[in-house]
Amino acid sequence: MDIDTRPRPLPTHRPHHHPRTVAAAAAWSAGCAALALWWLVRPGDYVLDDGISPTPSSPLALVEPRPAAAALLVLGLLGVPLAIALGRLRAGDRARGPLLAAGGVVTIVLGVLVPDVQLLSFLGYAMALAGPPVLVVLLAVGARRSPRNLLALAAVGAAITIGVLAGEIGSPTVEMLRGIRGGLERVGPRPLVLAVMLLGGVLFGALILAAARRGAAVGPIAPDPWQRRGRVATWVAAACPLPYVLVRMTWLTPWPLGAPGGVEALDGGIRVFGLLLGLAALGGSVLTVGLISRWGEVFPRWIPGLRGRPVPVAAAVVPAGIVSAVLCAASVSLVMMSLQGSPWLVLLIPAPVWGPALGIAALAYHRRRTAGAPGPASAADPLAAR
């Protein structure tokens, strides 16, 4: 039997269209215009002035409600045709440069200048409260296949027992949870509105990336330079939360760093919650390393029902993308707060570096998994990719 030895064409990049993203961005813009119009009619309902903070924590907090609402109204009205134009943009269009620049301005305004550090705080609180129970359940269910899980569960049980006997866990923890609930009631719907604004920046950012990809030359797929950049960015992103983790761990000692009011103000509930926040940041660091690790592509054997199966790309990219967007949104806010008397804050939470690095790491992971390039899983075990 003859073997066809004729050269075959290499895989090529193909343009991708995202009509759902265009529709979502246009709908978001219309909703933004309607909300801004409501604020102009009823300025008392405006929630982006950060009235709960003694010092401005975002550029938008420096603007009076009516001018800010008017600017958001204009942005929303212009966002509808801009989203449609970006969706139809092709390589060679004369308006390509101005449209991409306009989309970039909208992305920066909504994704960086409007939100503040409050979104990052709420994300950290959610991870601190939900992370430990989820981890314990996974360890307990997977202990049958991986007996090593029993050691981790024993360590968790010992820590809880010591905390209860020392009086750090119990009524102080309940009081701490009540304090969190009271804080949520005080801030009202502001975090939700900030999240909606950030969503607009993410949508327009996605449109810009899609338009840029459509403008790329169609041809053979060359070696992806993003993989080397992605590996470096992953290690940078994984290292960024470590200063915060170390500081939170000192709250368990007689010499707490960065504790408001000093050691006398640290009751059991605050110490426990500080520990949970530190562990949440540490968990984020570990999960970031998964973007370049084998277990980030194939579920470990101790995870029940999923062991040995490929990790869905979205299961890694979507959470990393959300955290990256929230960190980028908090960057300007953290810098402003650092300049207003807390110079250590941006060093403790280096969001201006952490956010972009995590975004690049997630992008490189997505490109590797969707392009079929050899990754950590196939490099470590050729059978793992089958």
Short mmCIF file of N, CA and C in Angstrom, two decimals, residues 39-191:
data_model
loop_
_atom_site.label_atom_id
_atom_site.label_comp_id
_atom_site.label_asym_id
_atom_site.label_seq_id
_atom_site.Cartn_x
_atom_site.Cartn_y
_atom_site.Cartn_z
N TRP A 39 -29.89 57.81 38.24
CA TRP A 39 -29.10 58.57 39.21
C TRP A 39 -29.20 60.07 38.97
N LEU A 40 -29.32 60.48 37.68
CA LEU A 40 -29.48 61.90 37.40
C LEU A 40 -30.83 62.41 37.90
N VAL A 41 -31.85 61.57 37.78
CA VAL A 41 -33.18 61.97 38.24
C VAL A 41 -33.27 61.92 39.76
N ARG A 42 -32.65 60.88 40.34
CA ARG A 42 -32.69 60.69 41.80
C ARG A 42 -31.25 60.55 42.32
N PRO A 43 -30.54 61.65 42.46
CA PRO A 43 -29.13 61.58 42.87
C PRO A 43 -28.95 60.98 44.27
N GLY A 44 -30.00 60.92 45.07
CA GLY A 44 -29.89 60.31 46.39
C GLY A 44 -29.65 58.81 46.33
N ASP A 45 -29.96 58.19 45.20
CA ASP A 45 -29.76 56.74 45.04
C ASP A 45 -28.37 56.40 44.52
N TYR A 46 -27.57 57.41 44.23
CA TYR A 46 -26.22 57.17 43.71
C TYR A 46 -25.36 56.49 44.78
N VAL A 47 -24.65 55.43 44.40
CA VAL A 47 -23.93 54.62 45.39
C VAL A 47 -22.44 54.55 45.15
N LEU A 48 -21.92 55.25 44.15
CA LEU A 48 -20.51 55.11 43.81
C LEU A 48 -19.63 56.20 44.41
N ASP A 49 -20.16 56.99 45.35
CA ASP A 49 -19.37 58.06 45.93
C ASP A 49 -18.57 57.61 47.13
N ASP A 50 -18.68 56.32 47.51
CA ASP A 50 -17.89 55.77 48.61
C ASP A 50 -18.11 56.57 49.89
N GLY A 51 -19.38 56.82 50.19
CA GLY A 51 -19.69 57.62 51.37
C GLY A 51 -19.31 56.96 52.68
N ILE A 52 -19.09 55.65 52.68
CA ILE A 52 -18.76 54.95 53.92
C ILE A 52 -17.29 55.10 54.29
N SER A 53 -16.46 55.63 53.38
CA SER A 53 -15.03 55.72 53.63
C SER A 53 -14.64 57.16 53.96
N PRO A 54 -13.81 57.38 54.97
CA PRO A 54 -13.38 58.75 55.30
C PRO A 54 -12.46 59.35 54.25
N THR A 55 -11.80 58.52 53.48
CA THR A 55 -10.91 59.01 52.42
C THR A 55 -11.30 58.36 51.10
N PRO A 56 -11.21 59.08 49.97
CA PRO A 56 -11.56 58.50 48.68
C PRO A 56 -10.69 57.29 48.35
N SER A 57 -11.34 56.23 47.91
CA SER A 57 -10.59 55.02 47.59
C SER A 57 -10.66 54.66 46.12
N SER A 58 -11.18 55.56 45.29
CA SER A 58 -11.21 55.35 43.84
C SER A 58 -11.30 56.70 43.16
N PRO A 59 -10.85 56.81 41.91
CA PRO A 59 -10.95 58.10 41.21
C PRO A 59 -12.38 58.60 41.10
N LEU A 60 -13.34 57.67 40.94
CA LEU A 60 -14.74 58.10 40.79
C LEU A 60 -15.27 58.73 42.07
N ALA A 61 -14.70 58.32 43.21
CA ALA A 61 -15.14 58.89 44.48
C ALA A 61 -14.75 60.36 44.61
N LEU A 62 -13.87 60.85 43.75
CA LEU A 62 -13.47 62.25 43.77
C LEU A 62 -14.42 63.13 42.97
N VAL A 63 -15.36 62.52 42.25
CA VAL A 63 -16.28 63.26 41.38
C VAL A 63 -17.65 63.33 42.05
N GLU A 64 -18.30 64.48 41.92
CA GLU A 64 -19.64 64.63 42.47
C GLU A 64 -20.62 63.70 41.76
N PRO A 65 -21.71 63.30 42.44
CA PRO A 65 -22.63 62.32 41.85
C PRO A 65 -23.20 62.71 40.49
N ARG A 66 -23.66 63.95 40.34
CA ARG A 66 -24.30 64.32 39.07
C ARG A 66 -23.33 64.27 37.89
N PRO A 67 -22.13 64.89 37.96
CA PRO A 67 -21.19 64.75 36.84
C PRO A 67 -20.80 63.31 36.57
N ALA A 68 -20.62 62.52 37.63
CA ALA A 68 -20.26 61.12 37.43
C ALA A 68 -21.38 60.37 36.73
N ALA A 69 -22.63 60.60 37.14
CA ALA A 69 -23.76 59.94 36.51
C ALA A 69 -23.90 60.38 35.06
N ALA A 70 -23.66 61.68 34.79
CA ALA A 70 -23.75 62.16 33.41
C ALA A 70 -22.68 61.50 32.53
N ALA A 71 -21.47 61.34 33.08
CA ALA A 71 -20.40 60.69 32.31
C ALA A 71 -20.75 59.23 32.03
N LEU A 72 -21.32 58.55 33.02
CA LEU A 72 -21.71 57.15 32.80
C LEU A 72 -22.87 57.05 31.80
N LEU A 73 -23.74 58.05 31.78
CA LEU A 73 -24.83 58.06 30.80
C LEU A 73 -24.28 58.17 29.38
N VAL A 74 -23.33 59.09 29.19
CA VAL A 74 -22.71 59.22 27.87
C VAL A 74 -21.98 57.94 27.48
N LEU A 75 -21.25 57.37 28.44
CA LEU A 75 -20.52 56.14 28.15
C LEU A 75 -21.47 55.02 27.76
N GLY A 76 -22.60 54.91 28.46
CA GLY A 76 -23.56 53.86 28.13
C GLY A 76 -24.19 54.06 26.77
N LEU A 77 -24.53 55.31 26.45
CA LEU A 77 -25.14 55.57 25.14
C LEU A 77 -24.17 55.31 23.99
N LEU A 78 -22.91 55.67 24.18
CA LEU A 78 -21.92 55.43 23.13
C LEU A 78 -21.47 53.96 23.11
N GLY A 79 -21.65 53.26 24.22
CA GLY A 79 -21.20 51.88 24.28
C GLY A 79 -21.96 50.94 23.38
N VAL A 80 -23.24 51.23 23.12
CA VAL A 80 -24.04 50.35 22.26
C VAL A 80 -23.48 50.32 20.84
N PRO A 81 -23.35 51.47 20.15
CA PRO A 81 -22.77 51.41 18.80
C PRO A 81 -21.31 50.98 18.80
N LEU A 82 -20.58 51.29 19.87
CA LEU A 82 -19.18 50.89 19.93
C LEU A 82 -19.06 49.37 19.99
N ALA A 83 -19.90 48.71 20.79
CA ALA A 83 -19.86 47.25 20.88
C ALA A 83 -20.18 46.61 19.53
N ILE A 84 -21.18 47.17 18.84
CA ILE A 84 -21.55 46.62 17.52
C ILE A 84 -20.41 46.83 16.53
N ALA A 85 -19.80 48.01 16.56
CA ALA A 85 -18.70 48.30 15.63
C ALA A 85 -17.50 47.41 15.90
N LEU A 86 -17.18 47.17 17.17
CA LEU A 86 -16.06 46.28 17.49
C LEU A 86 -16.35 44.85 17.04
N GLY A 87 -17.60 44.44 17.14
CA GLY A 87 -17.96 43.10 16.69
C GLY A 87 -17.83 42.92 15.19
N ARG A 88 -18.01 44.01 14.43
CA ARG A 88 -17.92 43.94 12.96
C ARG A 88 -16.54 44.32 12.44
N LEU A 89 -15.62 44.68 13.31
CA LEU A 89 -14.32 45.17 12.89
C LEU A 89 -13.51 44.07 12.21
N ARG A 90 -12.88 44.39 11.12
CA ARG A 90 -12.07 43.45 10.37
C ARG A 90 -10.70 44.06 10.09
N ALA A 91 -9.76 43.22 9.75
CA ALA A 91 -8.43 43.69 9.40
C ALA A 91 -8.51 44.59 8.17
N GLY A 92 -7.81 45.70 8.22
CA GLY A 92 -7.78 46.62 7.09
C GLY A 92 -8.82 47.72 7.16
N ASP A 93 -9.77 47.65 8.11
CA ASP A 93 -10.77 48.71 8.23
C ASP A 93 -10.08 50.02 8.62
N ARG A 94 -10.49 51.09 8.01
CA ARG A 94 -9.87 52.38 8.30
C ARG A 94 -10.10 52.83 9.74
N ALA A 95 -11.24 52.47 10.27
CA ALA A 95 -11.58 52.90 11.63
C ALA A 95 -11.04 51.94 12.69
N ARG A 96 -10.21 51.00 12.30
CA ARG A 96 -9.74 49.98 13.23
C ARG A 96 -9.02 50.61 14.44
N GLY A 97 -8.05 51.48 14.19
CA GLY A 97 -7.29 52.08 15.27
C GLY A 97 -8.14 52.88 16.23
N PRO A 98 -8.95 53.84 15.72
CA PRO A 98 -9.80 54.61 16.64
C PRO A 98 -10.78 53.76 17.43
N LEU A 99 -11.36 52.74 16.78
CA LEU A 99 -12.33 51.90 17.49
C LEU A 99 -11.65 51.09 18.60
N LEU A 100 -10.48 50.54 18.31
CA LEU A 100 -9.76 49.80 19.34
C LEU A 100 -9.35 50.72 20.49
N ALA A 101 -8.94 51.95 20.15
CA ALA A 101 -8.58 52.91 21.20
C ALA A 101 -9.79 53.27 22.06
N ALA A 102 -10.94 53.48 21.42
CA ALA A 102 -12.16 53.80 22.18
C ALA A 102 -12.55 52.63 23.07
N GLY A 103 -12.45 51.42 22.55
CA GLY A 103 -12.75 50.26 23.37
C GLY A 103 -11.78 50.13 24.53
N GLY A 104 -10.51 50.48 24.29
CA GLY A 104 -9.54 50.43 25.37
C GLY A 104 -9.85 51.44 26.47
N VAL A 105 -10.30 52.63 26.08
CA VAL A 105 -10.67 53.65 27.08
C VAL A 105 -11.83 53.16 27.93
N VAL A 106 -12.84 52.59 27.28
CA VAL A 106 -14.00 52.08 28.03
C VAL A 106 -13.57 50.98 28.98
N THR A 107 -12.71 50.09 28.50
CA THR A 107 -12.23 48.99 29.34
C THR A 107 -11.50 49.50 30.57
N ILE A 108 -10.62 50.48 30.39
CA ILE A 108 -9.85 51.02 31.51
C ILE A 108 -10.75 51.75 32.49
N VAL A 109 -11.68 52.55 31.96
CA VAL A 109 -12.57 53.31 32.84
C VAL A 109 -13.41 52.38 33.70
N LEU A 110 -14.04 51.39 33.05
CA LEU A 110 -14.96 50.50 33.77
C LEU A 110 -14.22 49.44 34.56
N GLY A 111 -13.07 49.02 34.08
CA GLY A 111 -12.37 47.92 34.73
C GLY A 111 -11.34 48.34 35.76
N VAL A 112 -10.91 49.62 35.73
CA VAL A 112 -9.84 50.05 36.63
C VAL A 112 -10.21 51.31 37.41
N LEU A 113 -10.80 52.30 36.76
CA LEU A 113 -11.02 53.59 37.41
C LEU A 113 -12.30 53.64 38.23
N VAL A 114 -13.36 52.97 37.79
CA VAL A 114 -14.62 53.03 38.51
C VAL A 114 -14.62 52.14 39.76
N PRO A 115 -14.23 50.87 39.67
CA PRO A 115 -14.25 50.01 40.88
C PRO A 115 -13.16 50.41 41.87
N ASP A 116 -13.21 49.78 43.04
CA ASP A 116 -12.18 50.04 44.04
C ASP A 116 -11.86 48.76 44.79
N VAL A 117 -11.17 48.90 45.90
CA VAL A 117 -10.67 47.74 46.62
C VAL A 117 -11.78 46.96 47.31
N GLN A 118 -12.98 47.52 47.38
CA GLN A 118 -14.07 46.84 48.07
C GLN A 118 -14.41 45.50 47.42
N LEU A 119 -14.32 45.43 46.10
CA LEU A 119 -14.58 44.15 45.43
C LEU A 119 -13.56 43.10 45.85
N LEU A 120 -12.31 43.50 45.96
CA LEU A 120 -11.28 42.56 46.39
C LEU A 120 -11.53 42.10 47.83
N SER A 121 -11.97 43.01 48.68
CA SER A 121 -12.27 42.65 50.06
C SER A 121 -13.40 41.63 50.12
N PHE A 122 -14.45 41.86 49.36
CA PHE A 122 -15.57 40.93 49.38
C PHE A 122 -15.18 39.57 48.81
N LEU A 123 -14.35 39.58 47.77
CA LEU A 123 -13.89 38.30 47.22
C LEU A 123 -13.05 37.55 48.24
N GLY A 124 -12.18 38.27 48.94
CA GLY A 124 -11.37 37.62 49.97
C GLY A 124 -12.22 37.06 51.10
N TYR A 125 -13.24 37.82 51.53
CA TYR A 125 -14.12 37.32 52.59
C TYR A 125 -14.86 36.07 52.14
N ALA A 126 -15.36 36.07 50.90
CA ALA A 126 -16.09 34.91 50.40
C ALA A 126 -15.20 33.67 50.35
N MET A 127 -13.96 33.85 49.89
CA MET A 127 -13.03 32.72 49.82
C MET A 127 -12.65 32.24 51.22
N ALA A 128 -12.50 33.17 52.15
CA ALA A 128 -12.13 32.80 53.52
C ALA A 128 -13.23 32.01 54.20
N LEU A 129 -14.50 32.37 53.95
CA LEU A 129 -15.61 31.70 54.60
C LEU A 129 -16.00 30.40 53.91
N ALA A 130 -15.92 30.36 52.58
CA ALA A 130 -16.37 29.18 51.85
C ALA A 130 -15.25 28.17 51.61
N GLY A 131 -14.01 28.65 51.54
CA GLY A 131 -12.91 27.76 51.19
C GLY A 131 -12.69 26.60 52.15
N PRO A 132 -12.56 26.86 53.48
CA PRO A 132 -12.30 25.76 54.41
C PRO A 132 -13.37 24.66 54.40
N PRO A 133 -14.68 24.98 54.44
CA PRO A 133 -15.67 23.89 54.39
C PRO A 133 -15.58 23.07 53.11
N VAL A 134 -15.38 23.73 51.97
CA VAL A 134 -15.27 23.00 50.71
C VAL A 134 -14.06 22.08 50.72
N LEU A 135 -12.93 22.56 51.22
CA LEU A 135 -11.72 21.75 51.27
C LEU A 135 -11.90 20.54 52.18
N VAL A 136 -12.53 20.76 53.34
CA VAL A 136 -12.74 19.65 54.28
C VAL A 136 -13.64 18.59 53.66
N VAL A 137 -14.69 19.01 52.97
CA VAL A 137 -15.59 18.04 52.32
C VAL A 137 -14.85 17.24 51.26
N LEU A 138 -14.05 17.91 50.43
CA LEU A 138 -13.29 17.20 49.40
C LEU A 138 -12.30 16.22 50.00
N LEU A 139 -11.62 16.65 51.05
CA LEU A 139 -10.66 15.75 51.70
C LEU A 139 -11.36 14.54 52.31
N ALA A 140 -12.51 14.78 52.93
CA ALA A 140 -13.23 13.68 53.57
C ALA A 140 -13.76 12.69 52.56
N VAL A 141 -14.34 13.18 51.47
CA VAL A 141 -14.90 12.28 50.46
C VAL A 141 -13.79 11.53 49.74
N GLY A 142 -12.65 12.18 49.52
CA GLY A 142 -11.56 11.54 48.79
C GLY A 142 -10.63 10.72 49.66
N ALA A 143 -10.89 10.66 50.97
CA ALA A 143 -10.00 9.92 51.87
C ALA A 143 -10.00 8.43 51.58
N ARG A 144 -11.07 7.92 51.00
CA ARG A 144 -11.15 6.48 50.71
C ARG A 144 -10.11 6.07 49.68
N ARG A 145 -9.90 6.91 48.68
CA ARG A 145 -8.93 6.57 47.63
C ARG A 145 -7.54 7.09 47.96
N SER A 146 -7.44 8.10 48.79
CA SER A 146 -6.14 8.65 49.14
C SER A 146 -6.06 8.77 50.66
N PRO A 147 -5.52 7.75 51.33
CA PRO A 147 -5.45 7.78 52.81
C PRO A 147 -4.67 8.97 53.35
N ARG A 148 -3.82 9.59 52.52
CA ARG A 148 -3.07 10.75 53.00
C ARG A 148 -3.99 11.89 53.38
N ASN A 149 -5.21 11.87 52.82
CA ASN A 149 -6.16 12.92 53.18
C ASN A 149 -6.48 12.89 54.67
N LEU A 150 -6.39 11.70 55.28
CA LEU A 150 -6.69 11.59 56.70
C LEU A 150 -5.72 12.42 57.54
N LEU A 151 -4.47 12.51 57.10
CA LEU A 151 -3.50 13.33 57.82
C LEU A 151 -3.89 14.81 57.77
N ALA A 152 -4.31 15.26 56.60
CA ALA A 152 -4.74 16.65 56.48
C ALA A 152 -5.98 16.91 57.33
N LEU A 153 -6.93 15.97 57.34
CA LEU A 153 -8.13 16.14 58.15
C LEU A 153 -7.79 16.13 59.64
N ALA A 154 -6.84 15.29 60.02
CA ALA A 154 -6.42 15.25 61.43
C ALA A 154 -5.78 16.58 61.84
N ALA A 155 -4.98 17.16 60.93
CA ALA A 155 -4.37 18.46 61.23
C ALA A 155 -5.43 19.55 61.39
N VAL A 156 -6.45 19.52 60.51
CA VAL A 156 -7.53 20.50 60.62
C VAL A 156 -8.28 20.31 61.94
N GLY A 157 -8.59 19.05 62.27
CA GLY A 157 -9.29 18.78 63.52
C GLY A 157 -8.49 19.21 64.74
N ALA A 158 -7.18 18.97 64.71
CA ALA A 158 -6.33 19.37 65.83
C ALA A 158 -6.31 20.89 65.99
N ALA A 159 -6.23 21.60 64.86
CA ALA A 159 -6.22 23.07 64.92
C ALA A 159 -7.53 23.60 65.51
N ILE A 160 -8.66 23.01 65.08
CA ILE A 160 -9.95 23.46 65.61
C ILE A 160 -10.06 23.16 67.11
N THR A 161 -9.59 21.96 67.50
CA THR A 161 -9.66 21.59 68.92
C THR A 161 -8.83 22.54 69.78
N ILE A 162 -7.62 22.85 69.32
CA ILE A 162 -6.77 23.77 70.07
C ILE A 162 -7.43 25.15 70.15
N GLY A 163 -8.04 25.59 69.05
CA GLY A 163 -8.70 26.90 69.05
C GLY A 163 -9.87 26.95 70.02
N VAL A 164 -10.65 25.85 70.09
CA VAL A 164 -11.78 25.81 71.02
C VAL A 164 -11.30 25.81 72.46
N LEU A 165 -10.29 24.97 72.76
CA LEU A 165 -9.78 24.88 74.13
C LEU A 165 -9.14 26.20 74.57
N ALA A 166 -8.54 26.91 73.62
CA ALA A 166 -7.90 28.19 73.97
C ALA A 166 -8.89 29.35 74.00
N GLY A 167 -10.14 29.08 73.64
CA GLY A 167 -11.15 30.14 73.66
C GLY A 167 -11.14 31.04 72.45
N GLU A 168 -10.33 30.70 71.45
CA GLU A 168 -10.27 31.53 70.24
C GLU A 168 -11.41 31.21 69.27
N ILE A 169 -11.94 30.00 69.32
CA ILE A 169 -13.03 29.57 68.46
C ILE A 169 -14.24 29.31 69.35
N GLY A 170 -15.37 29.86 68.97
CA GLY A 170 -16.59 29.72 69.78
C GLY A 170 -17.37 31.01 69.71
N SER A 171 -17.65 31.59 70.87
CA SER A 171 -18.40 32.84 70.88
C SER A 171 -17.68 33.98 70.16
N PRO A 172 -16.32 34.09 70.25
CA PRO A 172 -15.66 35.15 69.46
C PRO A 172 -15.89 34.99 67.95
N THR A 173 -15.94 33.74 67.48
CA THR A 173 -16.18 33.52 66.05
C THR A 173 -17.58 33.94 65.67
N VAL A 174 -18.56 33.65 66.53
CA VAL A 174 -19.94 34.06 66.27
C VAL A 174 -20.04 35.58 66.20
N GLU A 175 -19.37 36.26 67.13
CA GLU A 175 -19.39 37.73 67.12
C GLU A 175 -18.73 38.28 65.86
N MET A 176 -17.67 37.61 65.42
CA MET A 176 -17.00 38.04 64.20
C MET A 176 -17.94 37.91 63.00
N LEU A 177 -18.68 36.82 62.91
CA LEU A 177 -19.63 36.63 61.81
C LEU A 177 -20.75 37.67 61.86
N ARG A 178 -21.18 38.01 63.06
CA ARG A 178 -22.20 39.06 63.18
C ARG A 178 -21.65 40.40 62.72
N GLY A 179 -20.39 40.66 63.01
CA GLY A 179 -19.77 41.89 62.56
C GLY A 179 -19.70 41.97 61.04
N ILE A 180 -19.39 40.83 60.40
CA ILE A 180 -19.35 40.79 58.93
C ILE A 180 -20.73 41.06 58.36
N ARG A 181 -21.75 40.46 58.99
CA ARG A 181 -23.12 40.68 58.52
C ARG A 181 -23.50 42.15 58.65
N GLY A 182 -23.13 42.76 59.77
CA GLY A 182 -23.42 44.18 59.94
C GLY A 182 -22.71 45.05 58.91
N GLY A 183 -21.47 44.67 58.58
CA GLY A 183 -20.75 45.41 57.55
C GLY A 183 -21.42 45.32 56.20
N LEU A 184 -21.94 44.14 55.87
CA LEU A 184 -22.65 43.99 54.60
C LEU A 184 -23.91 44.85 54.55
N GLU A 185 -24.58 44.95 55.67
CA GLU A 185 -25.79 45.78 55.71
C GLU A 185 -25.45 47.26 55.55
N ARG A 186 -24.30 47.67 56.08
CA ARG A 186 -23.94 49.09 55.99
C ARG A 186 -23.57 49.50 54.57
N VAL A 187 -22.86 48.65 53.84
CA VAL A 187 -22.41 49.05 52.50
C VAL A 187 -23.54 48.96 51.48
N GLY A 188 -24.59 48.18 51.76
CA GLY A 188 -25.73 48.12 50.86
C GLY A 188 -25.40 47.52 49.51
N PRO A 189 -26.02 48.07 48.44
CA PRO A 189 -25.85 47.47 47.11
C PRO A 189 -24.58 47.91 46.38
N ARG A 190 -23.75 48.71 47.02
CA ARG A 190 -22.57 49.26 46.33
C ARG A 190 -21.67 48.18 45.73
N PRO A 191 -21.31 47.12 46.47
CA PRO A 191 -20.45 46.09 45.85
C PRO A 191 -21.06 45.46 44.61
#
